[in-house]
Amino acid sequence: MGRIRRVMSKRVVIGVLVAGLVAVGAGIFWFQPWKLWVDETVREAVPAVTDSRAAARTLASGELISHEHATSGTVRILRLADGTRVLRLENLDTSNGPDLRVLVADAPVKKGTAGWRVFDDGAHMSLGKLKGNKGDQNYVLPAGLDLDRYTSVSIWCDRFDVSFGAAALSRA
């Protein structure tokens, strides 16, 4: 009987250790903590226009405020000479994180924790993964996107459904 208890207790200990290792591995995969120490800087120029005499025109702009993470920078929506519209993040500075996206939304930008989770509640559209957590970057807007409806931009963590920072867009 003593031998059976020893064997069973070893199996239990091994089972608990294996389960613990799996849980730690899943947690590391899910949270990606190394991104707290890794910055990705992007330096994209304002998109070139085909007619060098025609400058890109600013249709709307806003300043990013912090939500879940300290975030700053400027958001501009530009119309290029060929009619293409581009959302441009300038001087972006935020934390890196798992599954960050650039969202345009109809949600109002609220300060503090009240604004952290509102951007995927109503009408919203992802412009794709955030290219980097620092610098200047461009995202082409879909041709049919209604700028009267989508009035805010969020740096959105899709993994945890939370805004790192957001900007209300004011028409130029």
JSON list of C-alpha atoms in Angstrom, two decimals:
[
{"chain": "A", "resi": 1, "resn": "MET", "atom": "CA", "xyz": [0.00, 0.00, 0.00]},
{"chain": "A", "resi": 2, "resn": "GLY", "atom": "CA", "xyz": [2.88, 2.38, 0.81]},
{"chain": "A", "resi": 3, "resn": "ARG", "atom": "CA", "xyz": [4.43, 1.72, -2.60]},
{"chain": "A", "resi": 4, "resn": "ILE", "atom": "CA", "xyz": [1.16, 2.58, -4.38]},
{"chain": "A", "resi": 5, "resn": "ARG", "atom": "CA", "xyz": [0.90, 5.86, -2.47]},
{"chain": "A", "resi": 6, "resn": "ARG", "atom": "CA", "xyz": [4.46, 6.79, -3.44]},
{"chain": "A", "resi": 7, "resn": "VAL", "atom": "CA", "xyz": [3.82, 6.05, -7.11]},
{"chain": "A", "resi": 8, "resn": "MET", "atom": "CA", "xyz": [0.49, 7.91, -7.06]},
{"chain": "A", "resi": 9, "resn": "SER", "atom": "CA", "xyz": [1.98, 10.90, -5.25]},
{"chain": "A", "resi": 10, "resn": "LYS", "atom": "CA", "xyz": [4.80, 11.07, -7.86]},
{"chain": "A", "resi": 11, "resn": "ARG", "atom": "CA", "xyz": [2.20, 11.00, -10.65]},
{"chain": "A", "resi": 12, "resn": "VAL", "atom": "CA", "xyz": [0.21, 13.73, -8.96]},
{"chain": "A", "resi": 13, "resn": "VAL", "atom": "CA", "xyz": [3.32, 15.88, -8.48]},
{"chain": "A", "resi": 14, "resn": "ILE", "atom": "CA", "xyz": [4.36, 15.35, -12.10]},
{"chain": "A", "resi": 15, "resn": "GLY", "atom": "CA", "xyz": [0.83, 16.10, -13.28]},
{"chain": "A", "resi": 16, "resn": "VAL", "atom": "CA", "xyz": [0.72, 19.31, -11.28]},
{"chain": "A", "resi": 17, "resn": "LEU", "atom": "CA", "xyz": [4.16, 20.35, -12.61]},
{"chain": "A", "resi": 18, "resn": "VAL", "atom": "CA", "xyz": [3.16, 19.65, -16.23]},
{"chain": "A", "resi": 19, "resn": "ALA", "atom": "CA", "xyz": [-0.12, 21.55, -15.78]},
{"chain": "A", "resi": 20, "resn": "GLY", "atom": "CA", "xyz": [1.78, 24.45, -14.22]},
{"chain": "A", "resi": 21, "resn": "LEU", "atom": "CA", "xyz": [4.27, 24.58, -17.11]},
{"chain": "A", "resi": 22, "resn": "VAL", "atom": "CA", "xyz": [1.44, 24.54, -19.65]},
{"chain": "A", "resi": 23, "resn": "ALA", "atom": "CA", "xyz": [-0.31, 27.37, -17.78]},
{"chain": "A", "resi": 24, "resn": "VAL", "atom": "CA", "xyz": [2.89, 29.45, -17.65]},
{"chain": "A", "resi": 25, "resn": "GLY", "atom": "CA", "xyz": [3.54, 28.84, -21.36]},
{"chain": "A", "resi": 26, "resn": "ALA", "atom": "CA", "xyz": [-0.03, 29.84, -22.26]},
{"chain": "A", "resi": 27, "resn": "GLY", "atom": "CA", "xyz": [0.25, 32.97, -20.12]},
{"chain": "A", "resi": 28, "resn": "ILE", "atom": "CA", "xyz": [3.50, 33.99, -21.79]},
{"chain": "A", "resi": 29, "resn": "PHE", "atom": "CA", "xyz": [2.00, 33.42, -25.24]},
{"chain": "A", "resi": 30, "resn": "TRP", "atom": "CA", "xyz": [-1.19, 35.34, -24.36]},
{"chain": "A", "resi": 31, "resn": "PHE", "atom": "CA", "xyz": [0.36, 38.38, -22.62]},
{"chain": "A", "resi": 32, "resn": "GLN", "atom": "CA", "xyz": [3.63, 38.59, -24.61]},
{"chain": "A", "resi": 33, "resn": "PRO", "atom": "CA", "xyz": [5.42, 40.41, -21.75]},
{"chain": "A", "resi": 34, "resn": "TRP", "atom": "CA", "xyz": [8.64, 40.89, -23.71]},
{"chain": "A", "resi": 35, "resn": "LYS", "atom": "CA", "xyz": [6.85, 43.56, -25.76]},
{"chain": "A", "resi": 36, "resn": "LEU", "atom": "CA", "xyz": [7.03, 45.86, -22.72]},
{"chain": "A", "resi": 37, "resn": "TRP", "atom": "CA", "xyz": [10.76, 46.21, -23.40]},
{"chain": "A", "resi": 38, "resn": "VAL", "atom": "CA", "xyz": [10.74, 46.16, -27.21]},
{"chain": "A", "resi": 39, "resn": "ASP", "atom": "CA", "xyz": [9.84, 49.29, -29.17]},
{"chain": "A", "resi": 40, "resn": "GLU", "atom": "CA", "xyz": [9.05, 49.18, -32.87]},
{"chain": "A", "resi": 41, "resn": "THR", "atom": "CA", "xyz": [9.71, 52.54, -34.53]},
{"chain": "A", "resi": 42, "resn": "VAL", "atom": "CA", "xyz": [8.26, 53.29, -37.97]},
{"chain": "A", "resi": 43, "resn": "ARG", "atom": "CA", "xyz": [9.25, 56.36, -40.02]},
{"chain": "A", "resi": 44, "resn": "GLU", "atom": "CA", "xyz": [6.94, 56.50, -43.04]},
{"chain": "A", "resi": 45, "resn": "ALA", "atom": "CA", "xyz": [6.86, 59.70, -45.06]},
{"chain": "A", "resi": 46, "resn": "VAL", "atom": "CA", "xyz": [3.66, 61.43, -46.06]},
{"chain": "A", "resi": 47, "resn": "PRO", "atom": "CA", "xyz": [2.46, 59.45, -49.09]},
{"chain": "A", "resi": 48, "resn": "ALA", "atom": "CA", "xyz": [3.77, 60.80, -52.37]},
{"chain": "A", "resi": 49, "resn": "VAL", "atom": "CA", "xyz": [1.33, 62.45, -54.71]},
{"chain": "A", "resi": 50, "resn": "THR", "atom": "CA", "xyz": [1.52, 62.01, -58.46]},
{"chain": "A", "resi": 51, "resn": "ASP", "atom": "CA", "xyz": [1.43, 65.76, -59.08]},
{"chain": "A", "resi": 52, "resn": "SER", "atom": "CA", "xyz": [4.34, 67.25, -57.14]},
{"chain": "A", "resi": 53, "resn": "ARG", "atom": "CA", "xyz": [2.61, 70.66, -57.13]},
{"chain": "A", "resi": 54, "resn": "ALA", "atom": "CA", "xyz": [-0.44, 69.30, -55.29]},
{"chain": "A", "resi": 55, "resn": "ALA", "atom": "CA", "xyz": [0.04, 68.90, -51.57]},
{"chain": "A", "resi": 56, "resn": "ALA", "atom": "CA", "xyz": [-1.91, 66.48, -49.46]},
{"chain": "A", "resi": 57, "resn": "ARG", "atom": "CA", "xyz": [-4.91, 68.23, -47.89]},
{"chain": "A", "resi": 58, "resn": "THR", "atom": "CA", "xyz": [-5.83, 67.66, -44.23]},
{"chain": "A", "resi": 59, "resn": "LEU", "atom": "CA", "xyz": [-9.53, 66.69, -43.90]},
{"chain": "A", "resi": 60, "resn": "ALA", "atom": "CA", "xyz": [-9.56, 66.03, -40.14]},
{"chain": "A", "resi": 61, "resn": "SER", "atom": "CA", "xyz": [-7.14, 65.81, -37.24]},
{"chain": "A", "resi": 62, "resn": "GLY", "atom": "CA", "xyz": [-6.92, 65.11, -33.53]},
{"chain": "A", "resi": 63, "resn": "GLU", "atom": "CA", "xyz": [-4.54, 64.61, -30.62]},
{"chain": "A", "resi": 64, "resn": "LEU", "atom": "CA", "xyz": [-4.17, 61.19, -29.03]},
{"chain": "A", "resi": 65, "resn": "ILE", "atom": "CA", "xyz": [-4.98, 60.90, -25.33]},
{"chain": "A", "resi": 66, "resn": "SER", "atom": "CA", "xyz": [-3.93, 58.08, -23.01]},
{"chain": "A", "resi": 67, "resn": "HIS", "atom": "CA", "xyz": [-6.22, 55.25, -22.02]},
{"chain": "A", "resi": 68, "resn": "GLU", "atom": "CA", "xyz": [-4.87, 51.89, -20.78]},
{"chain": "A", "resi": 69, "resn": "HIS", "atom": "CA", "xyz": [-1.28, 52.94, -21.64]},
{"chain": "A", "resi": 70, "resn": "ALA", "atom": "CA", "xyz": [0.43, 56.32, -21.91]},
{"chain": "A", "resi": 71, "resn": "THR", "atom": "CA", "xyz": [-0.14, 57.41, -25.51]},
{"chain": "A", "resi": 72, "resn": "SER", "atom": "CA", "xyz": [0.58, 60.62, -27.40]},
{"chain": "A", "resi": 73, "resn": "GLY", "atom": "CA", "xyz": [0.80, 61.85, -30.97]},
{"chain": "A", "resi": 74, "resn": "THR", "atom": "CA", "xyz": [-1.31, 63.35, -33.71]},
{"chain": "A", "resi": 75, "resn": "VAL", "atom": "CA", "xyz": [-3.82, 61.76, -36.07]},
{"chain": "A", "resi": 76, "resn": "ARG", "atom": "CA", "xyz": [-4.48, 63.36, -39.46]},
{"chain": "A", "resi": 77, "resn": "ILE", "atom": "CA", "xyz": [-6.70, 62.26, -42.30]},
{"chain": "A", "resi": 78, "resn": "LEU", "atom": "CA", "xyz": [-5.22, 63.38, -45.59]},
{"chain": "A", "resi": 79, "resn": "ARG", "atom": "CA", "xyz": [-6.69, 63.55, -49.09]},
{"chain": "A", "resi": 80, "resn": "LEU", "atom": "CA", "xyz": [-4.05, 63.01, -51.73]},
{"chain": "A", "resi": 81, "resn": "ALA", "atom": "CA", "xyz": [-4.18, 64.56, -55.21]},
{"chain": "A", "resi": 82, "resn": "ASP", "atom": "CA", "xyz": [-5.53, 61.30, -56.66]},
{"chain": "A", "resi": 83, "resn": "GLY", "atom": "CA", "xyz": [-8.44, 61.30, -54.17]},
{"chain": "A", "resi": 84, "resn": "THR", "atom": "CA", "xyz": [-7.02, 58.57, -51.94]},
{"chain": "A", "resi": 85, "resn": "ARG", "atom": "CA", "xyz": [-7.56, 59.21, -48.23]},
{"chain": "A", "resi": 86, "resn": "VAL", "atom": "CA", "xyz": [-4.91, 58.23, -45.71]},
{"chain": "A", "resi": 87, "resn": "LEU", "atom": "CA", "xyz": [-5.00, 58.13, -41.92]},
{"chain": "A", "resi": 88, "resn": "ARG", "atom": "CA", "xyz": [-1.61, 59.29, -40.69]},
{"chain": "A", "resi": 89, "resn": "LEU", "atom": "CA", "xyz": [-0.23, 58.82, -37.19]},
{"chain": "A", "resi": 90, "resn": "GLU", "atom": "CA", "xyz": [2.51, 61.34, -36.43]},
{"chain": "A", "resi": 91, "resn": "ASN", "atom": "CA", "xyz": [4.93, 61.29, -33.49]},
{"chain": "A", "resi": 92, "resn": "LEU", "atom": "CA", "xyz": [3.10, 58.28, -32.08]},
{"chain": "A", "resi": 93, "resn": "ASP", "atom": "CA", "xyz": [4.41, 57.17, -28.72]},
{"chain": "A", "resi": 94, "resn": "THR", "atom": "CA", "xyz": [2.62, 54.32, -26.93]},
{"chain": "A", "resi": 95, "resn": "SER", "atom": "CA", "xyz": [3.43, 50.99, -25.34]},
{"chain": "A", "resi": 96, "resn": "ASN", "atom": "CA", "xyz": [3.95, 47.94, -27.45]},
{"chain": "A", "resi": 97, "resn": "GLY", "atom": "CA", "xyz": [1.46, 45.15, -26.91]},
{"chain": "A", "resi": 98, "resn": "PRO", "atom": "CA", "xyz": [-0.09, 42.04, -28.35]},
{"chain": "A", "resi": 99, "resn": "ASP", "atom": "CA", "xyz": [-2.43, 42.37, -31.33]},
{"chain": "A", "resi": 100, "resn": "LEU", "atom": "CA", "xyz": [-2.54, 46.19, -31.56]},
{"chain": "A", "resi": 101, "resn": "ARG", "atom": "CA", "xyz": [-4.76, 47.62, -34.29]},
{"chain": "A", "resi": 102, "resn": "VAL", "atom": "CA", "xyz": [-5.74, 51.03, -35.64]},
{"chain": "A", "resi": 103, "resn": "LEU", "atom": "CA", "xyz": [-9.52, 51.46, -35.40]},
{"chain": "A", "resi": 104, "resn": "VAL", "atom": "CA", "xyz": [-11.76, 54.20, -36.73]},
{"chain": "A", "resi": 105, "resn": "ALA", "atom": "CA", "xyz": [-15.02, 54.33, -34.81]},
{"chain": "A", "resi": 106, "resn": "ASP", "atom": "CA", "xyz": [-18.17, 56.29, -34.11]},
{"chain": "A", "resi": 107, "resn": "ALA", "atom": "CA", "xyz": [-17.49, 56.23, -30.36]},
{"chain": "A", "resi": 108, "resn": "PRO", "atom": "CA", "xyz": [-16.90, 59.46, -28.47]},
{"chain": "A", "resi": 109, "resn": "VAL", "atom": "CA", "xyz": [-13.43, 59.82, -26.96]},
{"chain": "A", "resi": 110, "resn": "LYS", "atom": "CA", "xyz": [-13.70, 59.81, -23.18]},
{"chain": "A", "resi": 111, "resn": "LYS", "atom": "CA", "xyz": [-10.91, 60.47, -20.71]},
{"chain": "A", "resi": 112, "resn": "GLY", "atom": "CA", "xyz": [-9.97, 57.93, -18.07]},
{"chain": "A", "resi": 113, "resn": "THR", "atom": "CA", "xyz": [-11.22, 54.38, -17.69]},
{"chain": "A", "resi": 114, "resn": "ALA", "atom": "CA", "xyz": [-14.65, 55.33, -19.10]},
{"chain": "A", "resi": 115, "resn": "GLY", "atom": "CA", "xyz": [-13.05, 55.49, -22.55]},
{"chain": "A", "resi": 116, "resn": "TRP", "atom": "CA", "xyz": [-11.03, 52.28, -22.45]},
{"chain": "A", "resi": 117, "resn": "ARG", "atom": "CA", "xyz": [-13.55, 49.81, -23.89]},
{"chain": "A", "resi": 118, "resn": "VAL", "atom": "CA", "xyz": [-16.01, 51.79, -26.04]},
{"chain": "A", "resi": 119, "resn": "PHE", "atom": "CA", "xyz": [-14.42, 51.69, -29.49]},
{"chain": "A", "resi": 120, "resn": "ASP", "atom": "CA", "xyz": [-15.70, 48.28, -30.55]},
{"chain": "A", "resi": 121, "resn": "ASP", "atom": "CA", "xyz": [-19.23, 48.82, -29.19]},
{"chain": "A", "resi": 122, "resn": "GLY", "atom": "CA", "xyz": [-20.73, 50.69, -32.14]},
{"chain": "A", "resi": 123, "resn": "ALA", "atom": "CA", "xyz": [-19.67, 51.15, -35.74]},
{"chain": "A", "resi": 124, "resn": "HIS", "atom": "CA", "xyz": [-15.94, 50.60, -36.11]},
{"chain": "A", "resi": 125, "resn": "MET", "atom": "CA", "xyz": [-13.45, 49.46, -38.72]},
{"chain": "A", "resi": 126, "resn": "SER", "atom": "CA", "xyz": [-9.95, 48.12, -38.33]},
{"chain": "A", "resi": 127, "resn": "LEU", "atom": "CA", "xyz": [-7.37, 49.64, -40.66]},
{"chain": "A", "resi": 128, "resn": "GLY", "atom": "CA", "xyz": [-4.99, 46.81, -39.81]},
{"chain": "A", "resi": 129, "resn": "LYS", "atom": "CA", "xyz": [-2.27, 46.00, -37.36]},
{"chain": "A", "resi": 130, "resn": "LEU", "atom": "CA", "xyz": [-0.35, 48.87, -35.81]},
{"chain": "A", "resi": 131, "resn": "LYS", "atom": "CA", "xyz": [2.95, 48.96, -37.70]},
{"chain": "A", "resi": 132, "resn": "GLY", "atom": "CA", "xyz": [4.95, 50.15, -34.71]},
{"chain": "A", "resi": 133, "resn": "ASN", "atom": "CA", "xyz": [4.38, 51.69, -31.32]},
{"chain": "A", "resi": 134, "resn": "LYS", "atom": "CA", "xyz": [6.51, 54.75, -32.10]},
{"chain": "A", "resi": 135, "resn": "GLY", "atom": "CA", "xyz": [6.95, 57.08, -35.05]},
{"chain": "A", "resi": 136, "resn": "ASP", "atom": "CA", "xyz": [5.01, 58.08, -38.15]},
{"chain": "A", "resi": 137, "resn": "GLN", "atom": "CA", "xyz": [2.81, 55.71, -40.16]},
{"chain": "A", "resi": 138, "resn": "ASN", "atom": "CA", "xyz": [0.14, 55.71, -42.86]},
{"chain": "A", "resi": 139, "resn": "TYR", "atom": "CA", "xyz": [-3.04, 53.65, -43.27]},
{"chain": "A", "resi": 140, "resn": "VAL", "atom": "CA", "xyz": [-5.12, 53.88, -46.45]},
{"chain": "A", "resi": 141, "resn": "LEU", "atom": "CA", "xyz": [-8.80, 54.48, -45.75]},
{"chain": "A", "resi": 142, "resn": "PRO", "atom": "CA", "xyz": [-11.40, 52.50, -47.71]},
{"chain": "A", "resi": 143, "resn": "ALA", "atom": "CA", "xyz": [-12.97, 54.56, -50.50]},
{"chain": "A", "resi": 144, "resn": "GLY", "atom": "CA", "xyz": [-16.49, 54.39, -49.05]},
{"chain": "A", "resi": 145, "resn": "LEU", "atom": "CA", "xyz": [-15.59, 55.26, -45.45]},
{"chain": "A", "resi": 146, "resn": "ASP", "atom": "CA", "xyz": [-17.95, 58.01, -44.22]},
{"chain": "A", "resi": 147, "resn": "LEU", "atom": "CA", "xyz": [-15.91, 60.53, -42.22]},
{"chain": "A", "resi": 148, "resn": "ASP", "atom": "CA", "xyz": [-19.12, 62.05, -40.85]},
{"chain": "A", "resi": 149, "resn": "ARG", "atom": "CA", "xyz": [-19.91, 58.70, -39.20]},
{"chain": "A", "resi": 150, "resn": "TYR", "atom": "CA", "xyz": [-16.42, 57.63, -38.03]},
{"chain": "A", "resi": 151, "resn": "THR", "atom": "CA", "xyz": [-15.32, 60.43, -35.72]},
{"chain": "A", "resi": 152, "resn": "SER", "atom": "CA", "xyz": [-12.56, 58.86, -33.63]},
{"chain": "A", "resi": 153, "resn": "VAL", "atom": "CA", "xyz": [-9.41, 56.77, -33.88]},
{"chain": "A", "resi": 154, "resn": "SER", "atom": "CA", "xyz": [-8.15, 54.27, -31.32]},
{"chain": "A", "resi": 155, "resn": "ILE", "atom": "CA", "xyz": [-4.92, 52.36, -30.86]},
{"chain": "A", "resi": 156, "resn": "TRP", "atom": "CA", "xyz": [-6.81, 49.19, -29.94]},
{"chain": "A", "resi": 157, "resn": "CYS", "atom": "CA", "xyz": [-5.56, 46.01, -28.28]},
{"chain": "A", "resi": 158, "resn": "ASP", "atom": "CA", "xyz": [-7.74, 43.36, -29.90]},
{"chain": "A", "resi": 159, "resn": "ARG", "atom": "CA", "xyz": [-6.47, 40.64, -27.57]},
{"chain": "A", "resi": 160, "resn": "PHE", "atom": "CA", "xyz": [-7.78, 42.37, -24.43]},
{"chain": "A", "resi": 161, "resn": "ASP", "atom": "CA", "xyz": [-10.49, 44.61, -25.97]},
{"chain": "A", "resi": 162, "resn": "VAL", "atom": "CA", "xyz": [-9.00, 47.83, -24.62]},
{"chain": "A", "resi": 163, "resn": "SER", "atom": "CA", "xyz": [-7.89, 51.16, -26.05]},
{"chain": "A", "resi": 164, "resn": "PHE", "atom": "CA", "xyz": [-4.27, 52.14, -25.43]},
{"chain": "A", "resi": 165, "resn": "GLY", "atom": "CA", "xyz": [-5.10, 55.69, -26.57]},
{"chain": "A", "resi": 166, "resn": "ALA", "atom": "CA", "xyz": [-7.56, 57.54, -28.80]},
{"chain": "A", "resi": 167, "resn": "ALA", "atom": "CA", "xyz": [-8.20, 60.79, -30.64]},
{"chain": "A", "resi": 168, "resn": "ALA", "atom": "CA", "xyz": [-11.40, 62.61, -31.52]},
{"chain": "A", "resi": 169, "resn": "LEU", "atom": "CA", "xyz": [-11.30, 63.80, -35.12]},
{"chain": "A", "resi": 170, "resn": "SER", "atom": "CA", "xyz": [-12.14, 67.45, -35.85]},
{"chain": "A", "resi": 171, "resn": "ARG", "atom": "CA", "xyz": [-12.91, 68.40, -39.42]},
{"chain": "A", "resi": 172, "resn": "ALA", "atom": "CA", "xyz": [-10.44, 70.83, -40.97]}
]
